CSV table of C-alpha atoms in Angstrom, one decimal:
chain,number,residue,atom,x,y,z
W,1,MET,CA,128.9,-32.1,37.2
W,2,ALA,CA,129.5,-32.5,40.9
W,3,GLN,CA,130.2,-35.9,42.4
W,4,ALA,CA,130.1,-37.1,46.0
W,5,ASP,CA,130.8,-40.3,47.6
W,6,ALA,CA,128.1,-41.8,49.9
W,7,GLY,CA,129.1,-45.2,51.2
W,8,ASN,CA,129.6,-47.5,48.2
W,9,ASP,CA,127.2,-45.5,45.9
W,10,GLU,CA,128.6,-42.8,43.6
W,11,LEU,CA,126.3,-39.8,43.7
W,12,THR,CA,125.8,-37.4,40.7
W,13,GLN,CA,123.4,-34.7,39.7
W,14,ASP,CA,120.9,-35.2,36.9
W,15,ALA,CA,119.8,-32.5,34.4
W,16,SER,CA,117.3,-31.0,36.9
W,17,GLY,CA,119.9,-30.8,39.7
W,18,ARG,CA,118.7,-33.6,41.8
W,19,MET,CA,121.2,-35.9,43.5
W,20,VAL,CA,121.0,-39.4,42.0
W,21,THR,CA,122.9,-42.6,42.5
W,22,ALA,CA,125.1,-44.2,39.9
W,23,ASP,CA,122.2,-46.2,38.6
W,24,GLY,CA,120.0,-43.1,38.2
W,25,VAL,CA,117.8,-43.6,41.2
W,26,PRO,CA,117.1,-40.3,43.1
W,27,LEU,CA,119.0,-40.1,46.3
W,28,LYS,CA,115.9,-39.5,48.4
W,29,GLN,CA,114.2,-42.6,47.0
W,30,SER,CA,117.4,-44.7,47.5
W,31,LEU,CA,117.7,-43.6,51.1
W,32,LYS,CA,114.0,-44.6,51.8
W,33,ARG,CA,114.7,-47.9,50.2
W,34,ALA,CA,117.8,-48.5,52.4
W,35,GLU,CA,115.8,-47.4,55.5
W,36,ARG,CA,113.1,-49.9,54.7
W,37,ARG,CA,115.7,-52.7,54.3
W,38,ARG,CA,117.1,-51.8,57.7
W,39,LYS,CA,113.7,-51.9,59.3
W,40,PHE,CA,112.9,-55.3,57.7
W,41,MET,CA,116.2,-56.7,59.0
W,42,ALA,CA,115.6,-55.3,62.5
W,43,PHE,CA,112.1,-56.7,62.5
W,44,GLY,CA,113.4,-60.1,61.3
W,45,LEU,CA,115.8,-60.2,64.2
W,46,VAL,CA,113.2,-59.4,66.9
W,47,LEU,CA,110.5,-61.6,65.2
W,48,PRO,CA,111.4,-64.8,67.1
W,49,LEU,CA,111.2,-62.9,70.4
W,50,LEU,CA,107.8,-61.4,69.4
W,51,LEU,CA,106.5,-64.8,68.5
W,52,PHE,CA,107.7,-66.2,71.8
W,53,LEU,CA,106.1,-63.5,73.8
W,54,LEU,CA,102.9,-63.8,71.8
W,55,VAL,CA,102.7,-67.6,72.4
W,56,VAL,CA,103.7,-67.8,76.1
W,57,PHE,CA,102.7,-64.4,77.5
W,58,ILE,CA,100.2,-62.3,75.5
W,59,PHE,CA,98.0,-65.2,74.3
W,60,PRO,CA,97.7,-66.8,77.8
W,61,ILE,CA,96.8,-63.5,79.4
W,62,GLY,CA,94.3,-62.8,76.6
W,63,GLN,CA,92.8,-66.3,77.2
W,64,MET,CA,92.6,-65.6,80.9
W,65,MET,CA,90.8,-62.3,80.4
W,66,TRP,CA,88.4,-63.8,77.9
W,67,ARG,CA,87.6,-66.7,80.2
W,68,SER,CA,86.6,-64.2,82.9
W,69,VAL,CA,83.7,-63.0,80.8
W,70,ASP,CA,83.0,-66.1,78.5
W,71,ASN,CA,79.6,-67.6,79.4
W,72,PRO,CA,78.5,-70.2,76.8
W,73,GLN,CA,77.1,-72.9,79.1
W,74,VAL,CA,73.5,-71.7,79.5
W,75,VAL,CA,73.3,-70.5,75.9
W,76,ASN,CA,74.5,-73.8,74.5
W,77,ALA,CA,72.4,-76.0,76.7
W,78,LEU,CA,69.0,-74.1,76.9
W,79,PRO,CA,68.3,-72.2,73.7
W,80,GLN,CA,64.6,-73.0,73.6
W,81,THR,CA,64.2,-72.3,77.3
W,82,LEU,CA,65.8,-68.9,77.1
W,83,GLU,CA,63.6,-68.0,74.2
W,84,ALA,CA,60.5,-69.1,76.2
W,85,LEU,CA,61.7,-67.1,79.2
W,86,GLN,CA,61.6,-63.8,77.2
W,87,GLY,CA,59.0,-61.6,78.8
W,88,TRP,CA,59.0,-63.5,82.1
W,89,ASP,CA,58.4,-61.1,85.0
W,90,GLY,CA,60.8,-62.8,87.4
W,91,GLU,CA,58.4,-62.7,90.3
W,92,GLU,CA,56.7,-66.1,90.1
W,93,LEU,CA,57.6,-69.5,88.6
W,94,PRO,CA,57.5,-69.6,84.8
W,95,GLY,CA,54.6,-71.1,83.0
W,96,GLU,CA,54.1,-74.5,81.5
W,97,GLU,CA,55.6,-73.5,78.1
W,98,VAL,CA,58.9,-72.7,79.7
W,99,TYR,CA,59.1,-76.1,81.5
W,100,ALA,CA,58.1,-77.8,78.2
W,101,ALA,CA,61.0,-76.0,76.4
W,102,LEU,CA,63.3,-77.0,79.2
W,103,ALA,CA,62.3,-80.7,78.7
W,104,ALA,CA,62.9,-80.3,75.0
W,105,ASP,CA,66.4,-78.9,75.5
W,106,PHE,CA,67.3,-81.7,77.9
W,107,ARG,CA,66.0,-84.4,75.6
W,108,ARG,CA,67.9,-82.9,72.6
W,109,ASP,CA,71.0,-82.9,74.8
W,110,MET,CA,70.6,-86.5,75.7
W,111,GLU,CA,70.6,-87.5,72.0
W,112,ARG,CA,74.1,-86.1,71.5
W,113,PRO,CA,77.2,-88.2,72.2
W,114,ARG,CA,78.2,-88.0,75.8
W,115,ARG,CA,81.3,-86.0,75.2
W,116,ASP,CA,79.3,-83.3,73.3
W,117,GLN,CA,76.5,-83.0,75.9
W,118,PHE,CA,76.0,-79.5,77.5
W,119,SER,CA,74.1,-80.6,80.6
W,120,GLY,CA,77.2,-81.3,82.6
W,121,PRO,CA,78.8,-77.8,82.1
W,122,LEU,CA,75.3,-76.3,82.6
W,123,GLY,CA,75.0,-77.9,86.0
W,124,VAL,CA,78.5,-76.7,87.0
W,125,ARG,CA,77.9,-73.2,85.8
W,126,LEU,CA,74.5,-72.9,87.7
W,127,ASN,CA,76.1,-74.4,90.8
W,128,TYR,CA,78.5,-71.4,90.9
W,129,GLU,CA,75.5,-69.1,91.4
W,130,LEU,CA,73.2,-71.4,93.4
W,131,SER,CA,74.1,-74.3,95.6
W,132,ALA,CA,72.7,-77.8,94.7
W,133,ALA,CA,72.0,-76.7,91.1
W,134,ARG,CA,74.4,-79.2,89.7
W,135,GLY,CA,72.6,-82.1,91.4
W,136,ALA,CA,69.2,-80.8,90.2
W,137,VAL,CA,70.4,-80.7,86.6
W,138,ALA,CA,72.1,-84.2,86.8
W,139,ARG,CA,69.1,-85.8,88.4
W,140,THR,CA,66.6,-84.2,86.0
W,141,VAL,CA,68.5,-85.1,82.8
W,142,ARG,CA,68.5,-88.7,83.8
W,143,ASN,CA,64.7,-88.7,84.4
W,144,VAL,CA,63.6,-86.3,81.6
W,145,PRO,CA,62.9,-89.1,79.0
W,146,ASP,CA,60.1,-90.3,81.3
W,147,PHE,CA,58.5,-86.8,81.7
W,148,GLU,CA,55.0,-86.3,80.3
W,149,PRO,CA,52.8,-83.2,80.3
W,150,PRO,CA,52.2,-81.3,82.5
W,151,TYR,CA,56.0,-80.8,82.5
W,152,LYS,CA,56.0,-78.2,85.2
W,153,GLU,CA,54.6,-80.8,87.7
W,154,ALA,CA,57.2,-83.3,86.5
W,155,PHE,CA,60.1,-80.9,87.0
W,156,LEU,CA,58.9,-79.9,90.5
W,157,ASP,CA,58.7,-83.6,91.5
W,158,SER,CA,62.1,-84.3,90.1
W,159,HIS,CA,64.0,-81.7,92.3
W,160,ARG,CA,62.9,-78.9,94.6
W,161,LEU,CA,65.1,-76.3,92.9
W,162,TRP,CA,62.9,-76.3,89.8
W,163,GLY,CA,60.3,-74.7,92.1
W,164,ASP,CA,62.8,-72.0,93.3
W,165,VAL,CA,62.3,-68.6,91.5
W,166,GLU,CA,66.0,-67.8,92.2
W,167,LEU,CA,67.2,-70.6,89.9
W,168,TRP,CA,65.1,-69.2,87.1
W,169,ARG,CA,66.5,-65.8,87.7
W,170,VAL,CA,70.0,-67.2,87.4
W,171,ILE,CA,69.1,-69.0,84.2
W,172,GLU,CA,67.6,-65.8,82.7
W,173,ARG,CA,70.5,-63.6,83.8
W,174,GLU,CA,73.3,-65.9,82.7
W,175,GLY,CA,71.6,-66.8,79.4
W,176,ARG,CA,74.0,-64.5,77.5
W,177,PRO,CA,77.3,-65.3,75.8
W,178,LEU,CA,79.2,-62.8,78.0
W,179,THR,CA,78.8,-62.3,81.7
W,180,GLY,CA,80.0,-60.0,84.5
W,181,ALA,CA,79.0,-62.5,87.2
W,182,TYR,CA,82.6,-63.6,87.8
W,183,TYR,CA,83.7,-60.1,88.5
W,184,VAL,CA,80.8,-59.5,90.7
W,185,ALA,CA,81.8,-62.5,92.8
W,186,ALA,CA,85.4,-61.5,92.7
W,187,LEU,CA,84.6,-58.2,94.3
W,188,ASP,CA,82.5,-59.8,97.1
W,189,ARG,CA,79.2,-58.7,95.5
W,190,GLN,CA,76.1,-60.6,94.4
W,191,TYR,CA,72.8,-60.0,92.6
W,192,ASP,CA,69.7,-59.4,94.7
W,193,ALA,CA,66.2,-60.4,93.8
W,194,ASP,CA,65.8,-57.3,91.6
W,195,GLY,CA,69.0,-57.9,89.7
W,196,ASN,CA,71.0,-55.2,91.5
W,197,ILE,CA,74.6,-55.7,92.6
W,198,VAL,CA,74.9,-55.6,96.4
W,199,LEU,CA,77.5,-56.6,98.9
W,200,ARG,CA,77.6,-60.2,100.1
W,201,ASP,CA,76.9,-61.0,103.8
W,202,GLU,CA,79.9,-60.1,105.9
W,203,ASN,CA,80.8,-63.7,106.7
W,204,ARG,CA,81.1,-64.4,103.0
W,205,ARG,CA,83.4,-61.5,102.0
W,206,ILE,CA,86.8,-62.9,101.4
W,207,TYR,CA,88.3,-61.6,98.2
W,208,ILE,CA,88.6,-57.9,99.1
W,209,ASP,CA,90.3,-58.7,102.4
W,210,LEU,CA,92.7,-61.0,100.5
W,211,TYR,CA,93.5,-58.3,98.0
W,212,LEU,CA,94.3,-55.8,100.8
W,213,ARG,CA,96.3,-58.4,102.7
W,214,THR,CA,98.3,-59.2,99.5
W,215,LEU,CA,99.0,-55.5,98.9
W,216,GLY,CA,100.0,-55.0,102.6
W,217,LEU,CA,102.3,-58.1,102.6
W,218,SER,CA,103.9,-57.1,99.3
W,219,ILE,CA,104.6,-53.6,100.5
W,220,THR,CA,106.0,-54.9,103.8
W,221,ILE,CA,108.3,-57.4,102.1
W,222,THR,CA,109.5,-54.7,99.7
W,223,VAL,CA,110.4,-52.4,102.6
W,224,LEU,CA,112.1,-55.1,104.5
W,225,THR,CA,114.2,-56.1,101.5
W,226,ILE,CA,115.3,-52.5,101.0
W,227,LEU,CA,116.3,-52.2,104.7
W,228,LEU,CA,118.2,-55.5,104.6
W,229,GLY,CA,119.5,-55.3,101.1
W,230,PHE,CA,120.9,-51.7,101.1
W,231,PRO,CA,123.7,-52.4,103.7
W,232,ILE,CA,124.6,-55.6,101.9
W,233,ALA,CA,124.8,-54.0,98.5
W,234,TYR,CA,126.8,-51.0,100.0
W,235,LEU,CA,129.3,-53.3,101.6
W,236,MET,CA,129.8,-55.3,98.4
W,237,SER,CA,130.3,-52.1,96.4
W,238,ILE,CA,133.1,-50.7,98.6
W,239,LEU,CA,135.0,-54.0,99.2
W,240,PRO,CA,137.8,-55.2,96.9
W,241,MET,CA,136.6,-57.3,94.0
W,242,ARG,CA,137.7,-60.6,95.5
W,243,TYR,CA,135.7,-60.1,98.6
W,244,SER,CA,132.7,-58.6,96.9
W,245,ASN,CA,132.6,-61.6,94.6
W,246,LEU,CA,132.6,-63.9,97.6
W,247,LEU,CA,129.6,-62.0,99.1
W,248,MET,CA,127.9,-62.2,95.7
W,249,ILE,CA,128.1,-66.0,95.9
W,250,PHE,CA,126.3,-65.9,99.2
W,251,VAL,CA,123.7,-63.6,97.8
W,252,LEU,CA,123.1,-65.8,94.8
W,253,LEU,CA,123.1,-69.0,96.8
W,254,PRO,CA,119.3,-69.0,97.2
W,255,PHE,CA,119.0,-69.0,93.4
W,256,TRP,CA,120.9,-72.3,93.3
W,257,THR,CA,118.6,-73.9,95.8
W,258,SER,CA,115.1,-75.2,95.1
W,259,LEU,CA,112.3,-73.0,96.3
W,260,LEU,CA,110.7,-76.0,98.0
W,261,VAL,CA,113.9,-76.7,99.9
W,262,ARG,CA,114.2,-73.1,101.1
W,263,THR,CA,110.6,-73.1,102.2
W,264,THR,CA,111.0,-76.4,104.0
W,265,ALA,CA,114.1,-75.1,105.7
W,266,TRP,CA,112.0,-72.2,107.1
W,267,ILE,CA,109.4,-74.6,108.3
W,268,VAL,CA,112.1,-76.5,110.2
W,269,LEU,CA,113.3,-73.2,111.8
W,270,LEU,CA,110.0,-71.6,112.6
W,271,GLN,CA,107.7,-74.3,113.8
W,272,GLN,CA,106.9,-74.6,117.5
W,273,GLN,CA,109.2,-77.5,117.9
W,274,GLY,CA,111.7,-76.0,115.5
W,275,VAL,CA,115.3,-74.8,115.8
W,276,ILE,CA,114.4,-71.2,116.9
W,277,ASN,CA,112.0,-72.2,119.7
W,278,GLU,CA,114.3,-75.0,120.9
W,279,SER,CA,117.3,-72.6,121.0
W,280,LEU,CA,115.4,-70.0,123.0
W,281,ILE,CA,114.3,-72.7,125.5
W,282,ALA,CA,117.8,-74.0,125.8
W,283,VAL,CA,119.2,-70.6,126.8
W,284,GLY,CA,116.4,-70.0,129.2
W,285,ILE,CA,114.7,-67.0,127.4
W,286,ILE,CA,111.3,-68.7,127.2
W,287,GLY,CA,109.8,-71.8,128.9
W,288,GLU,CA,108.2,-74.9,127.4
W,289,ASP,CA,104.8,-73.2,127.6
W,290,GLY,CA,106.0,-70.0,126.0
W,291,ARG,CA,106.9,-71.2,122.6
W,292,PHE,CA,106.4,-68.6,119.9
W,293,SER,CA,104.0,-69.2,117.0
W,294,LEU,CA,106.3,-68.2,114.1
W,295,MET,CA,104.6,-70.0,111.2
W,296,TYR,CA,101.2,-70.7,109.8
W,297,ASN,CA,100.5,-67.0,110.1
W,298,MET,CA,101.4,-63.7,108.5
W,299,PHE,CA,104.8,-63.5,110.3
W,300,GLY,CA,106.0,-66.7,108.8
W,301,THR,CA,105.0,-65.6,105.3
W,302,ILE,CA,106.9,-62.3,105.7
W,303,ILE,CA,110.0,-63.9,107.0
W,304,ALA,CA,110.2,-66.7,104.4
W,305,MET,CA,109.3,-64.4,101.4
W,306,THR,CA,111.8,-61.7,102.5
W,307,HIS,CA,114.6,-64.2,102.5
W,308,ILE,CA,113.6,-65.6,99.1
W,309,LEU,CA,113.2,-62.2,97.4
W,310,LEU,CA,116.1,-60.4,99.0
W,311,PRO,CA,118.5,-61.1,96.1
W,312,PHE,CA,116.1,-59.3,93.7
W,313,MET,CA,116.8,-56.2,95.8
W,314,VAL,CA,120.5,-56.6,96.3
W,315,LEU,CA,121.5,-57.2,92.7
W,316,PRO,CA,120.0,-53.9,91.3
W,317,LEU,CA,121.3,-51.9,94.2
W,318,TYR,CA,124.8,-53.4,93.9
W,319,SER,CA,124.9,-52.7,90.1
W,320,VAL,CA,124.0,-49.0,90.7
W,321,MET,CA,126.3,-48.5,93.8
W,322,ARG,CA,129.3,-50.0,92.0
W,323,THR,CA,129.1,-47.1,89.5
W,324,ILE,CA,129.1,-44.3,92.1
W,325,PRO,CA,132.6,-42.8,92.4
W,326,PRO,CA,133.9,-42.8,96.0
W,327,SER,CA,135.3,-39.3,95.3
W,328,TYR,CA,131.8,-37.8,95.6
W,329,MET,CA,131.5,-38.7,99.2
W,330,ARG,CA,135.1,-37.5,99.9
W,331,ALA,CA,134.4,-34.2,98.2
W,332,ALA,CA,131.2,-33.6,100.2
W,333,LYS,CA,133.1,-34.3,103.4
W,334,SER,CA,136.0,-32.0,102.4
W,335,LEU,CA,133.4,-29.2,101.9
W,336,GLY,CA,132.3,-29.6,105.5
W,337,ALA,CA,129.4,-32.1,105.3
W,338,THR,CA,129.1,-34.6,108.1
W,339,PRO,CA,129.2,-38.3,107.0
W,340,PHE,CA,125.4,-38.6,107.5
W,341,THR,CA,124.7,-35.4,105.5
W,342,ALA,CA,127.0,-36.5,102.7
W,343,PHE,CA,125.3,-39.9,102.6
W,344,ARG,CA,121.8,-38.4,102.6
W,345,LYS,CA,122.4,-35.6,100.1
W,346,VAL,CA,125.1,-37.1,97.8
W,347,TYR,CA,125.1,-40.9,98.0
W,348,LEU,CA,121.5,-41.8,98.6
W,349,PRO,CA,120.0,-39.9,95.7
W,350,GLN,CA,122.3,-41.7,93.3
W,351,THR,CA,121.1,-45.1,94.5
W,352,LEU,CA,117.4,-44.3,93.9
W,353,PRO,CA,117.4,-45.9,90.4
W,354,GLY,CA,118.6,-49.1,92.0
W,355,ILE,CA,116.1,-48.9,94.9
W,356,GLY,CA,113.3,-48.3,92.4
W,357,ALA,CA,114.3,-51.2,90.2
W,358,GLY,CA,114.6,-53.6,93.2
W,359,ALA,CA,111.3,-52.4,94.7
W,360,VAL,CA,109.4,-53.0,91.4
W,361,LEU,CA,111.0,-56.4,91.0
W,362,VAL,CA,110.3,-57.5,94.6
W,363,PHE,CA,106.8,-56.0,94.7
W,364,ILE,CA,105.6,-57.6,91.4
W,365,ILE,CA,107.0,-61.0,92.3
W,366,SER,CA,105.7,-61.0,95.8
W,367,ILE,CA,102.2,-60.0,94.8
W,368,GLY,CA,101.8,-63.1,92.7
W,369,TYR,CA,103.6,-65.6,95.1
W,370,TYR,CA,101.6,-68.6,96.2
W,371,ILE,CA,103.9,-71.5,97.0
W,372,THR,CA,105.5,-70.1,100.1
W,373,PRO,CA,102.3,-68.6,101.6
W,374,ALA,CA,100.5,-71.9,101.0
W,375,LEU,CA,103.2,-73.8,102.9
W,376,VAL,CA,104.1,-71.4,105.8
W,377,GLY,CA,101.3,-68.9,105.8
W,378,GLY,CA,98.3,-70.7,107.2
W,379,GLN,CA,95.0,-69.0,107.1
W,380,SER,CA,96.1,-65.5,108.1
W,381,GLY,CA,99.2,-65.6,105.8
W,382,ARG,CA,97.4,-66.6,102.6
W,383,MET,CA,97.4,-64.3,99.6
W,384,ILE,CA,95.0,-63.8,96.7
W,385,SER,CA,97.2,-66.0,94.5
W,386,ASN,CA,96.5,-68.9,96.8
W,387,GLU,CA,92.7,-68.4,96.2
W,388,ILE,CA,93.3,-68.2,92.5
W,389,ALA,CA,95.2,-71.5,92.6
W,390,ARG,CA,92.5,-73.1,94.6
W,391,HIS,CA,89.8,-72.2,92.1
W,392,MET,CA,92.0,-73.5,89.3
W,393,GLN,CA,93.0,-76.8,90.9
W,394,GLN,CA,90.2,-77.7,93.3
W,395,SER,CA,86.9,-75.9,92.7
W,396,LEU,CA,87.6,-75.8,89.0
W,397,ASN,CA,85.8,-72.4,88.8
W,398,TRP,CA,88.1,-71.1,86.1
W,399,GLY,CA,85.9,-68.1,85.3
W,400,LEU,CA,86.2,-66.8,88.9
W,401,ALA,CA,89.9,-67.6,89.0
W,402,ALA,CA,90.4,-65.7,85.7
W,403,ALA,CA,88.4,-62.7,87.1
W,404,LEU,CA,90.5,-62.6,90.3
W,405,GLY,CA,93.7,-62.8,88.2
W,406,THR,CA,92.5,-60.1,85.8
W,407,ILE,CA,91.7,-57.8,88.7
W,408,LEU,CA,95.2,-58.5,90.2
W,409,LEU,CA,96.8,-57.8,86.8
W,410,ILE,CA,94.9,-54.5,86.4
W,411,GLY,CA,95.8,-53.5,90.0
W,412,VAL,CA,99.5,-54.1,89.3
W,413,LEU,CA,99.4,-52.1,86.0
W,414,VAL,CA,97.7,-49.2,87.8
W,415,LEU,CA,100.3,-49.2,90.5
W,416,TYR,CA,103.1,-49.3,87.9
W,417,TRP,CA,101.4,-46.4,86.0
W,418,ALA,CA,101.3,-44.4,89.3
W,419,TYR,CA,105.0,-45.3,89.9
W,420,ASN,CA,105.8,-44.2,86.4
W,421,ARG,CA,104.0,-40.9,86.9
W,422,LEU,CA,105.6,-40.1,90.3
W,423,VAL,CA,109.1,-41.5,89.8
W,424,GLY,CA,109.5,-42.4,86.2
W,425,ALA,CA,110.2,-45.8,84.7
W,426,ASP,CA,113.2,-44.3,82.8
W,427,ASN,CA,114.9,-43.9,86.2
W,428,LEU,CA,115.0,-47.7,86.8
W,429,LYS,CA,118.4,-49.3,86.5
W,430,LEU,CA,118.8,-53.1,86.6
W,431,GLY,CA,122.5,-53.1,85.8
């Protein structure tokens, strides 16, 4: 009988010739059991991280995407009205039965506790689609207990919008639990009288231009950080360690300073009465009437964000350059290559993983930046993130903000997919 030692288990052969452990369990079954234990242990180790990502990352993104299509306001507030509107031709004002159902819905809503009433969210939701709809709902809800048949005449006397066919088209269209209206608005489109999606008037198109501006600014900032960060990282990689560590402190210094302080410092430098303009006037390069407008425009946004995001490019580049042996360049030169040819054909290709990693970091961070553009960008330097923040904090149109954010997220994922297909995510090196 053959015996073998496998770890701490003594292996033997049974009567049929199968390998078994000392306790008689077939070796194949024992190995599967051990593999399952290892998988459970590995899963237990990563479970806290998975839960953390689920709570603070995946769940909020899912909530954002759900809010961009969630549309309960009209359905909750006007169930009888929506039922009465079935079969309406959409050309003329609805009949008396629809107005009677609307009065019944409003009266039922008034009987609820104030915190549970649906009329407030209904007015806000309709106002996103049609101006003054919120005032029409609020005024009518207060007066509806005094309405008597004919209800149509009472509603028309209460507010002019109840006689506007467009309002009833909005109620009918948005009387569904899910809606695409937020995405329609986020793409500078709107519904026409026939329910078709068409472009908004030219003076009302803002989001597509903001997306293109955001993309252009992010690409520009990424390119600038490469051009500025490459020489810095190269110098740090060839210097002795004590000097490169000193330079690393200067590179990391922005991380130790508040973002608001850094942005405020750029405001002091770039404003028309700031340090740069005053210095140029002092040396006679420009006159008092020739001050440069360096902020509250796209130029100010690019300058400030390039400075803030430069370390995200330098660090990946430095980590890759530090591992490139200097002997490669010496060997290329010894074989007859000029310094430029050796750099272009030998050194530069080896730094591409660091360039790719830094470019992805800078691009993704810059495409979602909103504090610095809001402070130094002005109207021409604003990005789509500023508009998302405005809808979240001021207009409170969370559905439109969620749609804008979802489109931005999908765009970033598409760009990352394209990068992965063209370059390969496996080639990224962050350290």
